[in-house]
Coordinates of C-alpha atoms and ligand atoms in Angstrom, one line a residue:
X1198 CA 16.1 13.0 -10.3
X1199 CA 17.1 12.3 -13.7
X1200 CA 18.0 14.6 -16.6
X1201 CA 15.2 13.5 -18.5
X1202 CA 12.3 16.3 -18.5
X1203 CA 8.9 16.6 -20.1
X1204 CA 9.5 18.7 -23.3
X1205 CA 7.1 22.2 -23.6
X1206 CA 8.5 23.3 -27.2
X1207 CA 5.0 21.7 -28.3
X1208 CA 3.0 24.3 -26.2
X1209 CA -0.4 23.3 -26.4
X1210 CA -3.4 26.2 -27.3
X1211 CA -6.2 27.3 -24.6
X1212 CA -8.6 25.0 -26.0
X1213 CA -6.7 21.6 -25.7
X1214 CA -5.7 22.6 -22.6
X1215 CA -8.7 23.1 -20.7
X1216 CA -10.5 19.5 -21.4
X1217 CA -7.4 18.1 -19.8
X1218 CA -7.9 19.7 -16.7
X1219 CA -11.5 19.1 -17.2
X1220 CA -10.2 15.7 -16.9
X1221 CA -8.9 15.8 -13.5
X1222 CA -12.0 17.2 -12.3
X1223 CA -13.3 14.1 -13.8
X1224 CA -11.3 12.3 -11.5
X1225 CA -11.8 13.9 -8.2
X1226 CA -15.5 13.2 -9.3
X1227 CA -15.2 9.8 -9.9
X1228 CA -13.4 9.5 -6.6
X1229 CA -15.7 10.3 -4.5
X1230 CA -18.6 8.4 -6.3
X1231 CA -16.7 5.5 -5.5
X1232 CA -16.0 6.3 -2.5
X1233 CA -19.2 6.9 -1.1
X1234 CA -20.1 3.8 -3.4
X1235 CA -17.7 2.0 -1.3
X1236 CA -19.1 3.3 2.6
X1237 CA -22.6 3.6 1.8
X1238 CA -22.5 -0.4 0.6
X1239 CA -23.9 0.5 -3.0
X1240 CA -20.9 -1.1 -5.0
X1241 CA -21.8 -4.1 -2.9
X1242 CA -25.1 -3.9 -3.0
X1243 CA -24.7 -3.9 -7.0
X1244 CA -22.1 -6.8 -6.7
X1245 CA -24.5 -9.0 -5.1
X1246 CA -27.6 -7.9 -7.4
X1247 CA -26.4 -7.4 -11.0
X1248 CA -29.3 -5.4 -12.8
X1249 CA -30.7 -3.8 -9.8
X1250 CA -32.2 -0.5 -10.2
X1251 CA -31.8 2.4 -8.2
X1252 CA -35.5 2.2 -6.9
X1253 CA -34.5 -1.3 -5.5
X1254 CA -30.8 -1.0 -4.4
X1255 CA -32.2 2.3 -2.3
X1256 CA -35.0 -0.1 -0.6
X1257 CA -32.3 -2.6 0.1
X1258 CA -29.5 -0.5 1.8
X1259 CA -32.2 1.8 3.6
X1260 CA -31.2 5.1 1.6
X1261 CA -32.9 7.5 0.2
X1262 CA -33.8 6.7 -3.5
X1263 CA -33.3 10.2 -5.5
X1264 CA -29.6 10.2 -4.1
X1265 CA -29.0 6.6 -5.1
X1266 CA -30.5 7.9 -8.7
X1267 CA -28.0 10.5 -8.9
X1268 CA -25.4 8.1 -7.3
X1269 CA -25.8 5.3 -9.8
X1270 CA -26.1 7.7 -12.9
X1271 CA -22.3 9.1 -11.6
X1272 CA -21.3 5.9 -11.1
X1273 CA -22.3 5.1 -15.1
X1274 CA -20.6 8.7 -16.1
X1275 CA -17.4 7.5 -14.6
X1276 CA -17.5 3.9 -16.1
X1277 CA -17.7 2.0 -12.5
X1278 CA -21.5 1.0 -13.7
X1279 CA -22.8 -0.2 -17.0
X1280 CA -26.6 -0.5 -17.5
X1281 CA -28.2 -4.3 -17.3
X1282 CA -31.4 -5.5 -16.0
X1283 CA -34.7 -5.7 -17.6
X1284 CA -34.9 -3.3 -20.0
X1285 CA -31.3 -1.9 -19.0
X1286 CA -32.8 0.4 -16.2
X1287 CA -30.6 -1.3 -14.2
X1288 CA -26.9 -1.6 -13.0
X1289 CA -24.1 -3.9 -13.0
X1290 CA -20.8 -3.2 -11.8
X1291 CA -18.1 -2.7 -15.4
X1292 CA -16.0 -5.7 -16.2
X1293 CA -13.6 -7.0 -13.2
X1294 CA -14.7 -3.7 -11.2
X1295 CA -15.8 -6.2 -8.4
X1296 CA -12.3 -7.8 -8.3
X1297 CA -10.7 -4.3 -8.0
X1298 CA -12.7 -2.2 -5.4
X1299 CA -14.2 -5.2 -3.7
X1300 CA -12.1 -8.3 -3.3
X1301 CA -9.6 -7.8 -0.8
X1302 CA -8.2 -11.1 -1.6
X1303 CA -6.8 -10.1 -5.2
X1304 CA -3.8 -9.1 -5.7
X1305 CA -5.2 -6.3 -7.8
X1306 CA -7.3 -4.8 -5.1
X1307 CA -7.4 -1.4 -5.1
X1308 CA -10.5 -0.3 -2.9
X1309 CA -8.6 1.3 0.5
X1310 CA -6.8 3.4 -1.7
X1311 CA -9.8 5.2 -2.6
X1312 CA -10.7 5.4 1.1
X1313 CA -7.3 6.5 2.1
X1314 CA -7.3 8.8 -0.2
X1315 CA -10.2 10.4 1.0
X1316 CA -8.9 10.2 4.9
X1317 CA -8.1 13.7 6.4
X1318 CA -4.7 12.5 6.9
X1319 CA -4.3 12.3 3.4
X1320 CA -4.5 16.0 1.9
X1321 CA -6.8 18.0 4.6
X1322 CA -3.7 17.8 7.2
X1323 CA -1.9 18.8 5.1
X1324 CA -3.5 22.0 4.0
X1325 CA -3.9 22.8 7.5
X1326 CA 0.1 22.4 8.3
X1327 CA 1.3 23.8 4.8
X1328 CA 2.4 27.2 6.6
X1329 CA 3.4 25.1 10.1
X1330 CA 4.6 22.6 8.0
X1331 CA 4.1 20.5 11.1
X1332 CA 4.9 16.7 11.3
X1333 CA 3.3 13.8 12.8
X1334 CA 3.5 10.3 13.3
X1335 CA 1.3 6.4 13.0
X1336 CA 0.5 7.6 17.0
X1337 CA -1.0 10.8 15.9
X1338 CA -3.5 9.5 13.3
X1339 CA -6.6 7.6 13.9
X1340 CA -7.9 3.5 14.0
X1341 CA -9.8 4.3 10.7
X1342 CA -6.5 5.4 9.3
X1343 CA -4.6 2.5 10.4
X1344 CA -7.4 0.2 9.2
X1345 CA -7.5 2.0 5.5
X1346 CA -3.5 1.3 5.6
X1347 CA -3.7 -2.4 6.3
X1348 CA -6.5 -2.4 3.4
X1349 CA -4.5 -0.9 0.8
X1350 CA -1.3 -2.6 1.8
X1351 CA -2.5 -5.9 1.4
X1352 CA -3.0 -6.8 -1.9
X1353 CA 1.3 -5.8 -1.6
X1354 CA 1.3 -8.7 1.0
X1355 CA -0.9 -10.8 -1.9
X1356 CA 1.8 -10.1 -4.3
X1357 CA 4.9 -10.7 -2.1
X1358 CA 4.0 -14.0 -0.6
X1359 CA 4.8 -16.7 -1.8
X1360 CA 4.6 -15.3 -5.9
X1361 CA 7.3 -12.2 -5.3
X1362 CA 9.4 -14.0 -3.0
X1363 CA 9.4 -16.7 -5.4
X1364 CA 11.5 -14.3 -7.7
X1365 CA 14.5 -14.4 -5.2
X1366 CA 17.3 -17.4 -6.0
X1367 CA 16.8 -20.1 -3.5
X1368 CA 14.4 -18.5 -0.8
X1369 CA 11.4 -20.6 -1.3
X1370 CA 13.7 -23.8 -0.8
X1371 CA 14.7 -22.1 2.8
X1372 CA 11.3 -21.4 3.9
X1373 CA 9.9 -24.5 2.9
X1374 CA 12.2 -26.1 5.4
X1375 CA 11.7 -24.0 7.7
X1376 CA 13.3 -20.9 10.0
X1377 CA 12.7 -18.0 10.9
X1378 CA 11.0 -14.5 9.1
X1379 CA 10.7 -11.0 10.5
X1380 CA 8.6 -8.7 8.7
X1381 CA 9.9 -5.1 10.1
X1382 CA 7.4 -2.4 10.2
X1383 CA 4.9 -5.3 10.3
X1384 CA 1.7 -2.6 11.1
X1385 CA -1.4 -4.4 11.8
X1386 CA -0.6 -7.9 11.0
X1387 CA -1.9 -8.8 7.5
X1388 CA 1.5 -9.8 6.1
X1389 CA 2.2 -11.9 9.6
X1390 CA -0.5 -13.7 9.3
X1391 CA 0.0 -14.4 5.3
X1392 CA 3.8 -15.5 6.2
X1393 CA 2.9 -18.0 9.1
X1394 CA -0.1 -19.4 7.1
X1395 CA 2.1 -20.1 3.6
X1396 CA 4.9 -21.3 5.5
X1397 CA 4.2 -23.6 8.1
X1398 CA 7.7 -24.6 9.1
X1399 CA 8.2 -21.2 9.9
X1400 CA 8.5 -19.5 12.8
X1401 CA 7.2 -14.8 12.5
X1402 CA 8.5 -12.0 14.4
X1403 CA 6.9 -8.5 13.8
X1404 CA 8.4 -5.4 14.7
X1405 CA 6.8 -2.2 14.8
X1406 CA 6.9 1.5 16.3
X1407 CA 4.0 2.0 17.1
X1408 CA 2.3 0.4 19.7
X1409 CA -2.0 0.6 18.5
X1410 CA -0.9 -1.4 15.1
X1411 CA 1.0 -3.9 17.2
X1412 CA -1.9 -4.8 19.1
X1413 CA -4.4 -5.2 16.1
X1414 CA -1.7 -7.3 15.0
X1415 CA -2.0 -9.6 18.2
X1416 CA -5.3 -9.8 17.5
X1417 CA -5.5 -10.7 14.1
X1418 CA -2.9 -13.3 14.6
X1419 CA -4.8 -14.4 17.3
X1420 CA -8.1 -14.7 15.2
X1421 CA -6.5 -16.5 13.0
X1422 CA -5.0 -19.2 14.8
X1423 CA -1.2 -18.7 14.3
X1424 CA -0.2 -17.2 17.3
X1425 CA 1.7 -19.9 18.8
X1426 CA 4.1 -19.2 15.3
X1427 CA 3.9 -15.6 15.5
X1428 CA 5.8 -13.2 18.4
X1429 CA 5.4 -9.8 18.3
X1430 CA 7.7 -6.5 19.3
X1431 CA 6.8 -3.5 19.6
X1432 CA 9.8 -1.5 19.0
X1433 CA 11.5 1.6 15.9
X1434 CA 13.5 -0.9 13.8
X1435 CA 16.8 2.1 14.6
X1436 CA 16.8 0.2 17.9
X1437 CA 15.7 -3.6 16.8
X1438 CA 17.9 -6.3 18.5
X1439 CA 16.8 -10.2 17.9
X1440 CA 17.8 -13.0 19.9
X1441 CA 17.6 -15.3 16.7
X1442 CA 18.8 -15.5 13.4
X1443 CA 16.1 -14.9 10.3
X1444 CA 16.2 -16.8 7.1
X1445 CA 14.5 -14.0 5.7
X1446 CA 13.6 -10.0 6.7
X1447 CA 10.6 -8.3 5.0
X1448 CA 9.7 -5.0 4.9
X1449 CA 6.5 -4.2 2.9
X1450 CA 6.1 -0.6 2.1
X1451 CA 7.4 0.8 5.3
X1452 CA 11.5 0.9 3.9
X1453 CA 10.8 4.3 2.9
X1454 CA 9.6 6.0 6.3
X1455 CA 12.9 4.5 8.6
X1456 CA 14.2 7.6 10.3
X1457 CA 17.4 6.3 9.6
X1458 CA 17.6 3.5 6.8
X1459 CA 21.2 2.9 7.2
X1460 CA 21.0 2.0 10.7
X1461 CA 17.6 0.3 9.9
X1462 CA 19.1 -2.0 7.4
X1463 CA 22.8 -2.4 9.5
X1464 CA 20.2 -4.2 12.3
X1465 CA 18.3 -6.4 9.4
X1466 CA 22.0 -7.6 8.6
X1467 CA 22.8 -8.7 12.0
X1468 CA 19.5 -10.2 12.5
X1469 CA 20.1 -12.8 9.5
X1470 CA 21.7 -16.0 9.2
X1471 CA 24.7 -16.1 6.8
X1472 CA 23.1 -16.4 3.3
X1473 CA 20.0 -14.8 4.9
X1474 CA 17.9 -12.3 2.6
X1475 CA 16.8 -9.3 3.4
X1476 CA 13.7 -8.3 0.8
X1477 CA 11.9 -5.0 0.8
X1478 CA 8.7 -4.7 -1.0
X1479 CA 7.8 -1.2 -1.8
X1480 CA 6.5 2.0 -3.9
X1481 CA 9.2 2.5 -6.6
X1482 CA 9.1 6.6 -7.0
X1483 CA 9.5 7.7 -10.1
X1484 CA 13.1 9.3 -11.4
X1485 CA 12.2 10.9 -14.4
X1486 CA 9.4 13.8 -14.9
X1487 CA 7.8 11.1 -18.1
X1488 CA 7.6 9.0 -14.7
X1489 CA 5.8 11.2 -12.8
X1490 CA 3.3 12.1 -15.8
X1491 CA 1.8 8.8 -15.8
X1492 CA -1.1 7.8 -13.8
X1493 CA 1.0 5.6 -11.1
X1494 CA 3.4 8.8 -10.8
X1495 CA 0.4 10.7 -10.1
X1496 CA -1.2 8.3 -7.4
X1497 CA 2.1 8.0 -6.0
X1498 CA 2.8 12.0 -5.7
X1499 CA -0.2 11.8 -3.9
X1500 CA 0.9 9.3 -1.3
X1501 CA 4.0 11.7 -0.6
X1502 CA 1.3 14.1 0.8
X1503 CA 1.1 12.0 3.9
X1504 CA 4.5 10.9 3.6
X1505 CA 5.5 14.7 4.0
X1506 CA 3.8 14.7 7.1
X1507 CA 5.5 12.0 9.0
X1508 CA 8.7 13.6 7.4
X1509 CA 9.7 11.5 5.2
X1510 CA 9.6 10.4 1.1
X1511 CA 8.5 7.6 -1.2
X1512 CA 12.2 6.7 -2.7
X1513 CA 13.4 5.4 -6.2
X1514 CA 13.9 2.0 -5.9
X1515 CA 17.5 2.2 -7.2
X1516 CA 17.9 3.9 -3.8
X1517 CA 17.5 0.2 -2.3
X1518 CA 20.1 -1.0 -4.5
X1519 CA 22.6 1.6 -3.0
X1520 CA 21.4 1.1 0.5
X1521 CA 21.8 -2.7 0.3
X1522 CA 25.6 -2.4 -1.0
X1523 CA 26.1 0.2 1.3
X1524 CA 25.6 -2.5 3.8
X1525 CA 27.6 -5.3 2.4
X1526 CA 24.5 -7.3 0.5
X1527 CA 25.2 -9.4 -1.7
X1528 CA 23.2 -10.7 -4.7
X1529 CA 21.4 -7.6 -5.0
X1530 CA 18.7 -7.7 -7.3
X1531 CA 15.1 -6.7 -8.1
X1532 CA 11.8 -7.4 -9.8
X1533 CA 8.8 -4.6 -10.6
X1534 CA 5.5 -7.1 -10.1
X1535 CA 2.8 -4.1 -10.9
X1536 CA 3.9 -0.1 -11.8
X1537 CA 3.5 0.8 -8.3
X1538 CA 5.4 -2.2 -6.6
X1539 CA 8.8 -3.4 -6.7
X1540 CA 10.8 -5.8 -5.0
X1541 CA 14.4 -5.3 -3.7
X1542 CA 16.5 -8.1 -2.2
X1543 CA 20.1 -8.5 -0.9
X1544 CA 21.5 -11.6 0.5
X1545 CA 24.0 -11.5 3.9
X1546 CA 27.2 -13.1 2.7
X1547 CA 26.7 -17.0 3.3
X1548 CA 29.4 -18.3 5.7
X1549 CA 33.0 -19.2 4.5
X1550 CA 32.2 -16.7 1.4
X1551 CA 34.2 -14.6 2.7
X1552 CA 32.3 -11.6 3.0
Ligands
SAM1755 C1 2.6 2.0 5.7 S1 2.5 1.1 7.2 C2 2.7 -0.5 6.6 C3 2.4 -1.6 7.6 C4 2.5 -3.0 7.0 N1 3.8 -3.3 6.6 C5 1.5 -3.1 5.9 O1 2.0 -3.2 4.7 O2 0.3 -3.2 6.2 C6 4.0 1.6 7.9 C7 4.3 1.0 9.3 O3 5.7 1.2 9.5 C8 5.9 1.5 10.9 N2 7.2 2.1 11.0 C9 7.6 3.1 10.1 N3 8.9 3.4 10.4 C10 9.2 2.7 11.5 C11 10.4 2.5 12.2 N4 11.5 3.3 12.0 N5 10.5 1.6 13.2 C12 9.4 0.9 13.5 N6 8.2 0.9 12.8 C13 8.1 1.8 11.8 C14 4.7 2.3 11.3 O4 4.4 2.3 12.7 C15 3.6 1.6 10.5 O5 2.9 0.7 11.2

């Protein structure tokens, strides 16, 4: 953590401290209005109908039409609705708030987080184990979870392929001609799928622990037509042994949960070609208190919640930077694509460097 710390010489008085933690009851209240908005199909519902009213959307969806009323009029409060329609007693969804809770194709998507969020995994396992402070891991939590994961971890795939890993030197020239790519920690498949379908002249190997994600990844890859390109392995990454060398090793938001990253990332090195990169696409944690004051500190502090319970830590991403060294990288660099993703690469040294 650095030295850098949130200053309290300014202390602030009673009264302009309570509307800031107003605020964050705010929040949690706009939370769950979107995320019943979300389940119930309202925010779709609204999508599809701009200027519905309540009296109509209700009909539609088959719910009862004094909660949608008090629904809608939160959703309004919290800036998710604006009024349209004739006469305005309707609803449309706020500027791009379709694109952001709705489109899972965006790279801004942002719905599944909402939903994890609200998954018991989240905060209500934790309460439960704060005295116990018993761990868990992906076996111990349920298909829903797994399912909210994939959600709110592909719009990281979205950014990484091909735009991020356009930002490393030379690596779009390799993979346009072709070799193979291992995305470690691969879950339920999204990122396989996005890797075999932009690269063609690739061959995909995903590895993961744990054994439910690797079948929805076989079926995903099957239903979508790449599984003669795609091989699966279900196996911890502390023990992963390939029979052929990779052009390129992912790891999307997983880097952080190895049980031993060292190890982890000694057994990506092997597993490249000489000049092979190794890229790891991830939450950067904040390392100053400023950092953690700002609303991707804040959403990211919460993530640590479940992170704590499968005993582990979002990292800085200067970690990576260490890590790679460590392991005789070379080429180290990095790009930030939003606040709450960044990309780390390394390269193994190519042959006859010397390295
Ligand atoms: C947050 S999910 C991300 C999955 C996928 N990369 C995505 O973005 O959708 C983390 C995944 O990493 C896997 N995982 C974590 N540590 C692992 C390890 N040491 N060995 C193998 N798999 C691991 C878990 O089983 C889980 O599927």
């Amino acid at each position: 953590m650095s030295t850098q710390t949130v200053q309290m010489t300014d202390r602030p008085t009673l009264s302009e401290q309570a509307p800031v933690l107003l605020s964050r009851i705010a929040g949690y209240v706009a939370h769950r209005t979107v995320v019943i908005g979300l389940r119930a199909g309202l925010l779709r519902g609204i999508a599809d109908s701009p200027g519905v009213s309540a009296d109509e959307l209700s009909d539609r969806l088959g719910l009862d039409p004094f909660y949608v009323s008090v629904w809608c009029r939160s959703a309004f409060a919290a800036g998710i609705l604006a009024r349209g329609g004739e006469g305005g007693y309707g609803f449309e969804l706020e500027p791009h708030l379709d694109t952001l809770l709705l489109d899972i194709a965006s790279p801004a998507y942002l719905g599944d987080v909402f939903l994890v969020c609200d998954a018991p995994e989240m905060f209500g396992r934790f309460e439960e184990n704060l005295a116990s402070g018993r761990r868990m891991w992906w076996d111990d939590t349920t298909p829903d979870w797994i399912n909210g994961v994939a959600g709110a971890g592909t719009p990281f795939y979205t950014r990484l392929v091909p735009a991020g890993l356009a930002h490393v030197p030379g690596l779009a020239e390799r993979l346009a001609t072709g070799c193979r790519i291992v995305d470690t920690a691969c879950g339920s498949g999204v990122g396989l799928v996005r890797l075999a379908t932009t690269y063609p002249n690739c061959t995909v190997v995903g590895v993961d622990g744990d054994r439910h994600s690797v079948e929805v990844a076989r079926e995903r890859i099957r239903a979508a037509g790449v599984d003669d390109r795609v091989r699966l392995v279900c196996s911890p990454l502390e023990d992963m042994v390939l029979d052929e060398p990779a052009g390129l090793v992912v790891n999307n938001i997983s880097m952080h949960e190895c049980r031993d990253a060292d190890l982890v990332t000694r057994n990506v090195a092997a597993a490249l070609e000489p000049g092979g990169w190794f890229v790891i696409s991830d939450f950067p944690f904040p390392d100053s208190d400023t950092g953690l004051r700002t609303p991707p500190g804040q959403v990211m502090c919460g993530i640590q919640f479940f992170e704590a319970q499968i005993d582990d830590q979002l990292v800085p991403r200067s970690t990576y930077d260490e890590l790679l060294a460590r392991r005789g990288f070379t080429n180290v660099g990095s790009v930030q694509l939003t606040p709450m993703h960044a990309l780390t690469y390394g390269q193994v040294p190519p042959a006859g460097s010397g390295g």
